[in-house]
Coordinates of C-alpha atoms in Angstrom, one line a residue:
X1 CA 72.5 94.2 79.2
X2 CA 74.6 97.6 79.2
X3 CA 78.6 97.1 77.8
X4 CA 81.0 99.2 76.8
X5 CA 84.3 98.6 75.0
X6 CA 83.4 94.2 75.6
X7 CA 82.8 95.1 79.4
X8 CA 79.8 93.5 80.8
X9 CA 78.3 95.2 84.1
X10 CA 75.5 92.5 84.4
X11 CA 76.9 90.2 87.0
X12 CA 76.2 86.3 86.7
X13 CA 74.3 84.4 89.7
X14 CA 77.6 82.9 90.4
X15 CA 79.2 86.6 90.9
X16 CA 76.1 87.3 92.8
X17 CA 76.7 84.2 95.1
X18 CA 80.1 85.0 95.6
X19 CA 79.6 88.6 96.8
X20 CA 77.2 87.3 99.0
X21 CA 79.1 85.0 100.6
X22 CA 81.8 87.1 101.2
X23 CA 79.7 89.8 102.6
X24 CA 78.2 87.2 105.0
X25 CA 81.7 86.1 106.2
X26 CA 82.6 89.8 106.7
X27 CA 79.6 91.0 108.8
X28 CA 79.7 87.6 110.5
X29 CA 83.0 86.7 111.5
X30 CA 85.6 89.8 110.6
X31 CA 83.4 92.9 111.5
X32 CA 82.9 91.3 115.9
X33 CA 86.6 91.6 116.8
X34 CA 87.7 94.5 113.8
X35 CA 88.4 97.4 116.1
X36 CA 90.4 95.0 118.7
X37 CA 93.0 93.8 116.5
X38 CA 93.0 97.2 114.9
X39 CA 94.0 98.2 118.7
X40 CA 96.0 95.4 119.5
X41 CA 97.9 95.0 116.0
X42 CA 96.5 91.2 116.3
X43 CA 96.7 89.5 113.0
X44 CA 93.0 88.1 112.5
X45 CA 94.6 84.0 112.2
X46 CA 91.4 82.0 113.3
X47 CA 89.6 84.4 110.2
X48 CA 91.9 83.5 107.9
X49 CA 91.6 80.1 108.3
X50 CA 87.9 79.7 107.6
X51 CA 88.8 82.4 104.6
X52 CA 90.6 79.3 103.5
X53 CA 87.8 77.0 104.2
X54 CA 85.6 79.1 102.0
X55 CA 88.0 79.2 99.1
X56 CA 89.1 82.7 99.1
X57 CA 92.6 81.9 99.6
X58 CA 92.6 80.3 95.8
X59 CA 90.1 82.1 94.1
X60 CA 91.8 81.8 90.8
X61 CA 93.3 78.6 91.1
X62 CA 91.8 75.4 89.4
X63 CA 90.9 73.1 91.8
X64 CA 93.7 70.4 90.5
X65 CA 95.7 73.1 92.6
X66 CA 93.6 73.6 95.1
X67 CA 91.9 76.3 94.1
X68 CA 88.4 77.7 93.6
X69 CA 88.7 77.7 89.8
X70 CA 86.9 81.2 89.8
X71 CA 87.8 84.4 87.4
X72 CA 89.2 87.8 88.4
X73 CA 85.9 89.2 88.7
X74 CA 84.7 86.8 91.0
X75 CA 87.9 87.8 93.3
X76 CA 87.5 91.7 93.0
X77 CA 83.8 91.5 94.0
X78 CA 85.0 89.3 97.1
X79 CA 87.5 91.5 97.8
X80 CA 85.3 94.4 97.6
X81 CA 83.0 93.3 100.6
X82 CA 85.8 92.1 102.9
X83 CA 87.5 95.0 102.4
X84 CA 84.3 97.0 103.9
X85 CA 84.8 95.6 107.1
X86 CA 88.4 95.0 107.4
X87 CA 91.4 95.8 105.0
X88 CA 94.0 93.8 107.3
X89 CA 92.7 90.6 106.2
X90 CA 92.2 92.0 102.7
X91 CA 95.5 92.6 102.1
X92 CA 96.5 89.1 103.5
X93 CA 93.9 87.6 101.1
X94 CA 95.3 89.8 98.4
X95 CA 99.1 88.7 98.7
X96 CA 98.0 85.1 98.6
X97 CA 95.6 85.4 95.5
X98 CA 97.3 88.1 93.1
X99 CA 100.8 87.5 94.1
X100 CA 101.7 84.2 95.6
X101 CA 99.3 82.1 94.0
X102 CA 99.1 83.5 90.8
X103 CA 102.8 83.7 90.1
X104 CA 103.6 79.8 91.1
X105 CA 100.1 79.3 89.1
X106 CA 101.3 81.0 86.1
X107 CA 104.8 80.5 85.7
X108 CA 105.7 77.3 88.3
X109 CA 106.6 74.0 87.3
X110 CA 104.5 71.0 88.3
X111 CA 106.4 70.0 90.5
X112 CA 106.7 73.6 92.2
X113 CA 102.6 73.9 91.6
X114 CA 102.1 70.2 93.6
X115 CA 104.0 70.9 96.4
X116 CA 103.3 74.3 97.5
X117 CA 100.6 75.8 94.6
X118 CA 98.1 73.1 96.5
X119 CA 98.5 74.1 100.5
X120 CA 98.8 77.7 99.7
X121 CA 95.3 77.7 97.2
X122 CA 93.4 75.3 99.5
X123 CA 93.8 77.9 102.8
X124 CA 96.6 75.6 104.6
X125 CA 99.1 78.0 104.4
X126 CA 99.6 81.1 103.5
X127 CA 102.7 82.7 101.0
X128 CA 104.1 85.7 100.9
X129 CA 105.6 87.6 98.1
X130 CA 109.4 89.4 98.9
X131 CA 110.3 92.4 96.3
X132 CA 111.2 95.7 98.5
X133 CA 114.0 96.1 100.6
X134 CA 115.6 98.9 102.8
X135 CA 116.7 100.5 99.2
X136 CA 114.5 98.7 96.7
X137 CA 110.6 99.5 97.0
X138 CA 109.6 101.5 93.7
X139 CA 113.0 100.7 92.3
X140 CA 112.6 97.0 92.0
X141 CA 115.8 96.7 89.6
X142 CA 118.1 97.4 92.6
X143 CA 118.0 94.2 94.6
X144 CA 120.6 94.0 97.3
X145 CA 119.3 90.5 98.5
X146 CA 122.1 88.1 96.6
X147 CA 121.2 84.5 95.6
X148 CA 124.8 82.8 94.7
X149 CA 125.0 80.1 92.5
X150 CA 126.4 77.4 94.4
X151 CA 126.4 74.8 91.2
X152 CA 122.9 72.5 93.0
X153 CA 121.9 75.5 95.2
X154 CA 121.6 78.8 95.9
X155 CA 123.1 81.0 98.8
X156 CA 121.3 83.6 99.7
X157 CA 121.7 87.1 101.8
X158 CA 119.9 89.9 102.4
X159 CA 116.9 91.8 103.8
X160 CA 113.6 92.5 102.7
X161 CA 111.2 94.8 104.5
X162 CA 107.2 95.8 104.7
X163 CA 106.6 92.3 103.7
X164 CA 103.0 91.3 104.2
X165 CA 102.3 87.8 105.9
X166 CA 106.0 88.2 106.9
X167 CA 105.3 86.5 110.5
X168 CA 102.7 83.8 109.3
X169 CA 103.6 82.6 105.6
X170 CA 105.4 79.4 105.8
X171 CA 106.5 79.8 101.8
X172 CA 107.7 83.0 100.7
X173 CA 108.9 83.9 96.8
X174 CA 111.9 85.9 97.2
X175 CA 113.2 88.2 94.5
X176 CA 117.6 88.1 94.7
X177 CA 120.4 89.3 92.0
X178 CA 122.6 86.8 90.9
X179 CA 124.4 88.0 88.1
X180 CA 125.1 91.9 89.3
X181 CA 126.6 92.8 85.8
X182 CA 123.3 91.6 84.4
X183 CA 121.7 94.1 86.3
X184 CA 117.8 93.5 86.3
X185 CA 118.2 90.6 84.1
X186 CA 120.6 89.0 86.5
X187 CA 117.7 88.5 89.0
X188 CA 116.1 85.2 90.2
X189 CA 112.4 84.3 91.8
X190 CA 113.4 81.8 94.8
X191 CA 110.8 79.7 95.9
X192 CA 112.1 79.8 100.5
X193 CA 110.3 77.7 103.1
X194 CA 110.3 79.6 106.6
X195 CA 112.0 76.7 108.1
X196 CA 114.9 76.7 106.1
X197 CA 118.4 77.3 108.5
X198 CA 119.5 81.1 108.2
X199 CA 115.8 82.4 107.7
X200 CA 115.1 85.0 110.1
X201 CA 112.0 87.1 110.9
X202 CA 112.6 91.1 112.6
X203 CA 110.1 93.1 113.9
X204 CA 106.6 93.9 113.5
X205 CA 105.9 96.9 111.8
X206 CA 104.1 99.4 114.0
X207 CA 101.7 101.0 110.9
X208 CA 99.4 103.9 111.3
X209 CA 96.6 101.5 108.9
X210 CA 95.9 97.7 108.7
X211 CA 97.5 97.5 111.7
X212 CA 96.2 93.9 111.9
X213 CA 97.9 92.6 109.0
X214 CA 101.0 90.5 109.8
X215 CA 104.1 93.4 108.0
X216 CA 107.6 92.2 109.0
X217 CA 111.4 92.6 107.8
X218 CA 113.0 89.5 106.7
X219 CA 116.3 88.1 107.1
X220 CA 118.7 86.1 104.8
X221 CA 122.1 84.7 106.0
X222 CA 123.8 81.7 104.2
X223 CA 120.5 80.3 103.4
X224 CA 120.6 77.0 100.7
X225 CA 117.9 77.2 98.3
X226 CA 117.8 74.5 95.5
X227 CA 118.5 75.2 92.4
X228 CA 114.6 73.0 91.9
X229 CA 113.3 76.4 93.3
X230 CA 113.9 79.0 91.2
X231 CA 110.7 79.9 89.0
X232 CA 111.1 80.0 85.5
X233 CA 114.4 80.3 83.7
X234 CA 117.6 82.1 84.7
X235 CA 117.3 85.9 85.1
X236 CA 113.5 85.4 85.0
X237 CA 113.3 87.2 88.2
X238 CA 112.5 90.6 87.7
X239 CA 110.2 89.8 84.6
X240 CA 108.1 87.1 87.1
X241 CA 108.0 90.3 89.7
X242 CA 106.8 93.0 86.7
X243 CA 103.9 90.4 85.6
X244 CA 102.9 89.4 89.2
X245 CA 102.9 93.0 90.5
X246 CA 100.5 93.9 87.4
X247 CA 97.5 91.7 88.7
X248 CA 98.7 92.4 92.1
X249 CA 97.2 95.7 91.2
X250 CA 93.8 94.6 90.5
X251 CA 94.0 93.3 94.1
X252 CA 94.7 96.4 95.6
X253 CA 92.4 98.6 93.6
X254 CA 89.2 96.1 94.5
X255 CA 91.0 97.1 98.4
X256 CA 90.6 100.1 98.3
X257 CA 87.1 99.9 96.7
X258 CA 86.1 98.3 99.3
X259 CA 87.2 100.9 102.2
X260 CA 85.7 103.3 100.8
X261 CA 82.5 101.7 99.5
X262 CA 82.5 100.8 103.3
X263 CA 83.5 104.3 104.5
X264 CA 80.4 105.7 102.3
X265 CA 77.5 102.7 103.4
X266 CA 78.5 104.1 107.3
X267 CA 78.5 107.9 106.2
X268 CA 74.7 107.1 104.4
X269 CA 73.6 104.9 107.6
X270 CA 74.7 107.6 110.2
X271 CA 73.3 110.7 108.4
X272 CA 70.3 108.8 108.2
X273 CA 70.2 108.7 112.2
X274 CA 72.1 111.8 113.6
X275 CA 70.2 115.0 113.8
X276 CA 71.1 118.0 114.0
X277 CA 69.2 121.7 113.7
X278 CA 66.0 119.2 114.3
X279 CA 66.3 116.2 111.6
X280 CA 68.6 114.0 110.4
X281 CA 71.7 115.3 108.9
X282 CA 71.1 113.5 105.7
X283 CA 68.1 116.4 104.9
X284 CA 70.5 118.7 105.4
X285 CA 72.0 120.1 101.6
X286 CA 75.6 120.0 102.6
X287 CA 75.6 116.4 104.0
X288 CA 73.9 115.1 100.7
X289 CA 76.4 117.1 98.2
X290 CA 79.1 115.0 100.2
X291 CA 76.9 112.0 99.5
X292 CA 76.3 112.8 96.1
X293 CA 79.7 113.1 95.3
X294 CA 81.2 110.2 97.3
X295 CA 78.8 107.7 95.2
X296 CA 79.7 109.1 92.1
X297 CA 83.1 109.0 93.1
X298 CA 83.1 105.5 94.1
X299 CA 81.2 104.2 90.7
X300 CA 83.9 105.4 88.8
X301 CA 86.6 103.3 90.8
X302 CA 84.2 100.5 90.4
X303 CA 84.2 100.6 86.5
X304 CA 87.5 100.9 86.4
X305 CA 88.4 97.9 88.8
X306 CA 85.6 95.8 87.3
X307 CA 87.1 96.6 83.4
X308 CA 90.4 95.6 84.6
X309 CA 89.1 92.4 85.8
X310 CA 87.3 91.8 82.8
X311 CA 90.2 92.9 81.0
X312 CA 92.3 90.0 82.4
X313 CA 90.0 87.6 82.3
X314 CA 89.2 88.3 78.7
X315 CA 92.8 87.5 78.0
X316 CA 93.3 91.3 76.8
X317 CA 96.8 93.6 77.9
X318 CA 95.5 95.0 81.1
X319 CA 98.7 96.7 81.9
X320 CA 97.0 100.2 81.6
X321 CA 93.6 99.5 82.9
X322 CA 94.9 97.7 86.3
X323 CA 97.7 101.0 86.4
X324 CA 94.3 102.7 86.0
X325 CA 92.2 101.2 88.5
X326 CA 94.5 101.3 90.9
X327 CA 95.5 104.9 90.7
X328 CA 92.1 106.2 90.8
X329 CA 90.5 103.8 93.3
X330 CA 93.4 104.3 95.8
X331 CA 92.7 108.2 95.3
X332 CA 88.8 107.6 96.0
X333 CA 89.7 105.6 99.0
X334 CA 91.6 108.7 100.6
X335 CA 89.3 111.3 99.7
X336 CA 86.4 109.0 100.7
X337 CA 87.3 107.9 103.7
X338 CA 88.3 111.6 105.1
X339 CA 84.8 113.0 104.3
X340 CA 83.3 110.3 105.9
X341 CA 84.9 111.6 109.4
X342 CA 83.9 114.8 108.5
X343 CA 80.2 113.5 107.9
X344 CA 80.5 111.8 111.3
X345 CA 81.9 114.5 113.1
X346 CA 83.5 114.3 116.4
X347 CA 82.2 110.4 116.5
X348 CA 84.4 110.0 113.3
X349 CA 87.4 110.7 115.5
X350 CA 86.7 107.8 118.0
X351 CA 87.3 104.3 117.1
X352 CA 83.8 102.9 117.8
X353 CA 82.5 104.5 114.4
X354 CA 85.0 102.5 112.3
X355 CA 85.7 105.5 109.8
X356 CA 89.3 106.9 111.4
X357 CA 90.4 102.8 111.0
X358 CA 89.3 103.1 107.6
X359 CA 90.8 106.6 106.5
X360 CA 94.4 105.5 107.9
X361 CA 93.9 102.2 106.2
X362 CA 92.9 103.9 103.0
X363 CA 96.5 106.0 103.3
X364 CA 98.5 102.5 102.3
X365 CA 96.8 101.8 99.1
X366 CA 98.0 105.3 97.4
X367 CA 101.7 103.4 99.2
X368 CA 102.1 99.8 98.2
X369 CA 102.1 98.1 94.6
X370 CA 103.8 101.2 93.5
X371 CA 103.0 104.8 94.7
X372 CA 100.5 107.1 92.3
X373 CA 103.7 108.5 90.9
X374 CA 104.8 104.9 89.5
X375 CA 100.9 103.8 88.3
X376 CA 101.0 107.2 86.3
X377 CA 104.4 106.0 85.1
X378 CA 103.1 102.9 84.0
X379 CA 99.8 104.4 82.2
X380 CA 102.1 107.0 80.4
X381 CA 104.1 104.5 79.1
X382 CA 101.3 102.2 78.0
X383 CA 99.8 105.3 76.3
X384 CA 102.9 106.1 74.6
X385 CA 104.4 103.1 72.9

């Protein structure tokens, strides 16, 4: 058993099993129609559906929510092989474990956790989690979105944009100021069902990545939200988003792990079978340098996602090493990802080959959950205080 710093790299037969699986359900049931819905910006809704069946919906959750009662590590390794295949339904998986769930999980009330904790754990629906606006994405403290208090209620405007599941969540937690003088500690974490009079959803975002995952604006006017919604205490808001948003992390970092752990295991596969200059590329010095370096590469991301998993799970501050994970494994992702359409040549450039899908999906996790700018923020500070 190798550990360093009370991290254990020896994975239990339960991890084991739960890779696995996932890895089945990705070669089985995402990887057939991947480069369609790619195409045809189709969100992948019959997949996620029997990702809710498994349990990957709730991986964290107890199962008196719901849930699959698993740890982070268990999630990160799932997320790690669906992301291989197809990051659109990663990041859907993501927002619904890291953000959604986790946040009613962690800071709901019982009443909040049995009504919509339950259906959005067990797969039945899905949530989705509304921080950035037209002038709020790495500035999270200016919130334009307003939630008045109406005494019982709530009345609340706005808009928020790039919101993932934005088209097929039915519950969404929805960040708004009340008390403008208060600044960020004047905002509130509203709990909003989709079918609630003055909800609106705009347009589809046309991406250049995960062009399958469901990214819409959406639109606030006069709509009642009980006062039996809001999570936690007033002004609680912005410090619900802050803690959410940090595990969120992990989420994202196990994404792009994934793409490019996928990128690379399509890079070693075609070198394997293209020749060139009379046998197979992979004999040739320059393709296994680029090899070389992409596993090395991607084993560092993978210690660092892993630690940070371990590093929640263990109950420790893993403000810095999910920061971390995240920064580094988004940067692998990108660099990944490009030299595996340069190991594949022109066939890198056509869609059949999968590795263009993956290096404009790889682009987004460098984007959301905070740029690399705002993770180095976050590390500096961590070192720091």
């Amino acid at each position: 058993m190798h550990t360093i710093e009370g991290v254990n790299f020896q994975l239990s037969e339960e991890h084991l099993a739960v890779r696995d699986a996932a890895r089945d359900f990705a070669q089985n049931d995402l990887l057939p129609g991947v480069i369609e819905r790619d195409i045809h910006t189709k969100f992948p809704a019959e997949e996620i559906k029997k990702m809710g069946e498994l349990g990957f919906l709730g991986m964290m959750i107890d199962p008196q929510y719901g849930g699959s009662g698993m740890d982070t590590l268990s999630y990160v390794l799932a997320m790690e092989e669906i992301c291989k295949v197809d990051a659109s339904a990663g990041v859907a998986m993501s927002v619904n474990n890291s953000l959604v769930c986790y946040g009613l999980n962690q800071y709901g009330t019982e009443e909040q956790k049995q009504k919509y904790l339950k259906p959005l754990a067990s797969g039945q629906i899905l949530g989705a989690f509304c921080l950035s606006e037209p002038e709020a994405g790495s500035d999270a403290t200016s919130q334009k979105t307003t939630a008045e208090d109406m005494g019982d209620y709530y009345l609340v405007n706005g808009t928020k944009n790039w919101i993932t599941n934005g088209q097929t969540s039915s519950v969404c937690l929805v960040m708004a100021q009340t008390h403008p003088e208060l600044k960020h500690k004047g905002i509130n974490c509203l709990i909003i069902e989709k079918s609630q009079e003055g909800f609106v959803v705009g347009k589809k975002e046309d991406k250049m990545g995960i062009r399958a995952s469901d990214t819409h604006s959406l639109m606030f006017t006069d709509v009642k939200v009980p006062k039996e919604n809001r999570i936690g205490p007033e002004g609680f808001g912005f410090k619900f988003a802050m803690s959410t948003l940090n595990g969120g992390r992990i989420g994202i970092a196990a994404q792009a792990l994934g793409i490019a752990a996928g990128a690379f295991e399509l890079s070693v596969r075609y070198a394997k079978e293209r020749k060139a200059f009379g046998k197979p590329i992979a004999e040739h010095q320059a393709i296994q340098f680029k090899l070389a370096e992409m596993k090395t590469k991607i084993e560092a991301a993978r210690y660092l996602v892993y630690k940070s998993a371990r590093d929640k799970d263990a109950g420790l501050d893993y403000v810095e090493s999910a920061a971390m994970a995240k920064l580094y494994a988004s940067e692998v992702a990108m660099w990944v990802t490009t030299e595996a359409v340069q190991i594949h040549g022109g066939y890198g450039y056509v869609r059949e080959f999968h590795v263009e899908r993956m290096m404009r999906d790889a682009k987004i996790t460098q984007i959301y959950e905070g740029t690399s700018e705002i993770q180095k923020m976050v590390i500096a500070r961590e070192i720091l205080k």
